[in-house]
XYZ file of C-alpha atoms in Angstrom:
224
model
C 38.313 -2.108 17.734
C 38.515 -5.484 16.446
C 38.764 -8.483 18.098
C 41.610 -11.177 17.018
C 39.865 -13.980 18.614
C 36.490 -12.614 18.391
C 34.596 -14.375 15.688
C 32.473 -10.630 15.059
C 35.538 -9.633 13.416
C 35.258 -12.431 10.329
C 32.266 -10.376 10.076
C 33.459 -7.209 9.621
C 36.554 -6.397 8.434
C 39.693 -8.224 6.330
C 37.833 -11.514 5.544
C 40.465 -13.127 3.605
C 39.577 -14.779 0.275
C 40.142 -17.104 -2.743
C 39.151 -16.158 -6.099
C 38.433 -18.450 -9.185
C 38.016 -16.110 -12.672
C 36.525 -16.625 -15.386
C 38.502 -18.311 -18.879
C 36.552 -16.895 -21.409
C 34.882 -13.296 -21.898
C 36.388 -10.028 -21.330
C 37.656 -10.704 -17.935
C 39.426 -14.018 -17.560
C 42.415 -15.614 -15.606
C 45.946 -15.713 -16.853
C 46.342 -19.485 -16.644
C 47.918 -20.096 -13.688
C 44.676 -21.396 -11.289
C 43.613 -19.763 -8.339
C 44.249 -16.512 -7.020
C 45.188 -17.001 -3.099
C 45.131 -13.708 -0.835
C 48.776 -14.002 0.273
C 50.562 -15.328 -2.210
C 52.292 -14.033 -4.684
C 51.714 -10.179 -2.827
C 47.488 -10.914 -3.749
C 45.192 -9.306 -2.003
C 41.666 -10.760 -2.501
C 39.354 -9.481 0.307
C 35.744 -8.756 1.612
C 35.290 -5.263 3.695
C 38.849 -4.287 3.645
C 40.688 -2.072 6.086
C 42.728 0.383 4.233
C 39.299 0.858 2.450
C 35.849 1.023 4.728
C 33.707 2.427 1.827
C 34.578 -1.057 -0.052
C 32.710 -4.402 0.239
C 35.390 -6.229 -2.435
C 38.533 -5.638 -3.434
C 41.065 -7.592 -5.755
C 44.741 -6.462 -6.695
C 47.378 -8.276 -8.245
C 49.984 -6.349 -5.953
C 48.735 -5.694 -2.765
C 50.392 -3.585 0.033
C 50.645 -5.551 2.931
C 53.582 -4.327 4.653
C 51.936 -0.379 4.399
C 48.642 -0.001 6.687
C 48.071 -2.127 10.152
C 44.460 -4.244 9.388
C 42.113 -5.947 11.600
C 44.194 -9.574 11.529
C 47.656 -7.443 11.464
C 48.644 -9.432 14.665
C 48.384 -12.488 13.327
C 48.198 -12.315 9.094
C 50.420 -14.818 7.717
C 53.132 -12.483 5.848
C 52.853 -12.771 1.908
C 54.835 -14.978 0.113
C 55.842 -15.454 -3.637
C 56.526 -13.339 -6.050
C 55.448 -9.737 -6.448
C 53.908 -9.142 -10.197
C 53.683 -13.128 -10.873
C 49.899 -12.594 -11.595
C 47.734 -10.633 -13.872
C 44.153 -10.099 -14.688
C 43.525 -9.845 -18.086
C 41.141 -7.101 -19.862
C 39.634 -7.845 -23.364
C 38.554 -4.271 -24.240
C 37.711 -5.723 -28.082
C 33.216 -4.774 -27.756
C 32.400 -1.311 -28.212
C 28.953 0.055 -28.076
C 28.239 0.192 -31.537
C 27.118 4.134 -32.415
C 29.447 5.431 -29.606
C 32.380 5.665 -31.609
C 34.933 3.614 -29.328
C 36.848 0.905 -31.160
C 39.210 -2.341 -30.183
C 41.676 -1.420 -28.036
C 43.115 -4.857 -27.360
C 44.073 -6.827 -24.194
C 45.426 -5.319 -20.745
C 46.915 -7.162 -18.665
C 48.015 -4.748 -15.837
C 50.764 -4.498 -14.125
C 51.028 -5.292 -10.440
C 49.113 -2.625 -8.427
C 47.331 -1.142 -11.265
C 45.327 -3.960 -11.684
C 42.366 -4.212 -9.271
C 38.784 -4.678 -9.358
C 36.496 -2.731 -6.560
C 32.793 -3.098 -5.527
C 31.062 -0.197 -3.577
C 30.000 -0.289 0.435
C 27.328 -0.483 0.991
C 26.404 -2.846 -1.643
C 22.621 -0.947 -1.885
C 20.382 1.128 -0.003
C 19.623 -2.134 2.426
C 22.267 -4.358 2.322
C 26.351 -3.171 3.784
C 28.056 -5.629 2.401
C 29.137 -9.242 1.352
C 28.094 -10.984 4.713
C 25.212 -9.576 5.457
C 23.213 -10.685 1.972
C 21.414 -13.537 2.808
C 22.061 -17.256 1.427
C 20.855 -18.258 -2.469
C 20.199 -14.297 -2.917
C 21.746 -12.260 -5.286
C 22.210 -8.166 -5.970
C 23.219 -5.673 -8.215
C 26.253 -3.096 -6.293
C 25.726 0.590 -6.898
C 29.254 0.588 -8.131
C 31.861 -1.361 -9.469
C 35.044 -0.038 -10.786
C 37.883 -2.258 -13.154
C 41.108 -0.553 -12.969
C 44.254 -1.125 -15.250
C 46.992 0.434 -17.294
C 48.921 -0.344 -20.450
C 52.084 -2.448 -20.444
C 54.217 0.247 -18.822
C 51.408 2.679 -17.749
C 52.092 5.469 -18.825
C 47.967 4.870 -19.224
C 45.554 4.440 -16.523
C 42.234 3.316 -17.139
C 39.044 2.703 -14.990
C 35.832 1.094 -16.105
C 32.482 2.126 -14.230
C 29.947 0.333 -13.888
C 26.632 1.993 -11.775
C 27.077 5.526 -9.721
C 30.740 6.204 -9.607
C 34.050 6.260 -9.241
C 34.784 2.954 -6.389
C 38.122 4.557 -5.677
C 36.869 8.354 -5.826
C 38.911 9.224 -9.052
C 37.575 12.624 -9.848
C 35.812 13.570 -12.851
C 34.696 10.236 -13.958
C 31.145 8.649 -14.308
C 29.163 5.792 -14.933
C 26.669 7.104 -17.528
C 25.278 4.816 -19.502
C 26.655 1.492 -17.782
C 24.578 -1.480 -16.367
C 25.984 -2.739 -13.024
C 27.565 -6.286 -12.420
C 25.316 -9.304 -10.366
C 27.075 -10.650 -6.616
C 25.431 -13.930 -5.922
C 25.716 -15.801 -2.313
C 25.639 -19.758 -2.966
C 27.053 -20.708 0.787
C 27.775 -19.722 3.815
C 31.602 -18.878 2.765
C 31.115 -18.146 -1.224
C 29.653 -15.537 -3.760
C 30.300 -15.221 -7.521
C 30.567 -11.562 -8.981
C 29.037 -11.795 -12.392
C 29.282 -9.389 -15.260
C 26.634 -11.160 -17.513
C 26.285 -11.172 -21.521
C 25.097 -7.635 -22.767
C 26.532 -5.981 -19.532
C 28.515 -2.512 -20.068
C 30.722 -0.409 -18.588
C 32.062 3.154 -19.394
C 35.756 3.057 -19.891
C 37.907 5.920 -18.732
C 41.569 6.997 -19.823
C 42.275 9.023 -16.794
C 45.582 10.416 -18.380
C 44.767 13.270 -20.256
C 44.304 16.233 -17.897
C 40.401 16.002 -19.138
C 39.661 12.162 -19.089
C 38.048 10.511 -21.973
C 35.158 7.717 -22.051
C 33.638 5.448 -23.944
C 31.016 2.279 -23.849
C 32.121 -1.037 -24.113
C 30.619 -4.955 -23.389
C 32.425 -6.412 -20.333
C 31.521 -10.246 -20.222
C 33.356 -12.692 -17.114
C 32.798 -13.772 -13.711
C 34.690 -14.250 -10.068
C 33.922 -17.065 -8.200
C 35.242 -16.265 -4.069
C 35.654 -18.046 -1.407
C 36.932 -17.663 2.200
C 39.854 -19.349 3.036
């Protein structure tokens, strides 16, 4: 079990986080600054609870009242407005020769809007904490999730092995993988450089669809 006071369990489970995102690309921000775990229902975390196979997670509406986590004793309860933020996705850069096209910008809503990176992060290295100052690593997978403005379409983009939240019948074929970065002792950046690409699902149809597109933008995280 955890420890409340211990400081081990910083190390290993609900590590609390701020996240700056990128302006420009095909992930940015939606103008309103920093995204605070907490506030407005955000959940911004390294090696989350509800989800031990994940090293990162970000959601725009995240269920804090629903599972018991390693700080449940003493987690500040969130504040603000549920559905006040969004992630935006700028699926405009197909593959050329794969026969996707422009499908526009998504911005979500709420819970449908998350990003997740893989645990472990490789074959040596578990997760976030344990990567070593000024180095940087490529996750075996990273998965975008969204839907359309009242999703009735869900979408996932891939990006390594496979499915981050174990959607079935979904791949990442084709994709390049995103770059985590640690700069200090309490930050990273998650980088999805120029010429990176994912392979974009439509998990609706009973048989899901993909396609290759360019997926360009950055998260900058701290602890808080």
């Amino acid at each position: 079990m955890c420890k409340l006071h211990a400081q081990a369990q910083q190390k290993e489970c609900d590590i609390r986080l701020n996240a700056t995102v990128s302006s420009t690309g095909n992930l940015t921000n939606d103008g309103k600054g920093t995204y605070y775990t907490g506030k407005d229902w955000i959940g911004v975390w390294l090696n989350p609870t509800r989800w031990p196979d994940q090293a990162f997670h970000i959601c725009m509406n995240w269920p804090f009242n629903f599972f018991k986590t390693c700080d449940s004793a003493t987690a500040p309860a969130p504040t603000g407005t549920r559905g006040n933020r969004t992630l935006l996705h700028h699926i405009t850069n197909p593959v050329p020769g794969g026969g996707g096209k422009s499908l526009g910008v998504f911005t979500g809503p709420g819970g449908g809007n998350d990003i997740a990176i893989s645990k472990p992060l490789t074959a040596t290295i578990n997760s976030f904490t344990d990567m070593t100052i000024g180095t940087s690593l490529s996750p075996l997978s990273t998965e975008v999730r969204f839907c359309n403005s009242d999703c009735t379409e869900y979408f996932s983009i891939l990006f390594g092995n496979s499915s981050v939240m174990h959607h079935p019948g979904i791949n990442g074929a084709g994709s390049t993988r995103p770059i985590v970065s640690r700069t200090s002792n309490t930050t990273w950046t998650i980088s999805f450089p120029p010429g990176t690409v994912g392979r974009l699902w439509n998990r609706t149809p009973e048989v899901p669809t993909s396609e290759l597109y360019y997926y360009e933008g950055s998260l900058e995280i701290k602890k808080q």
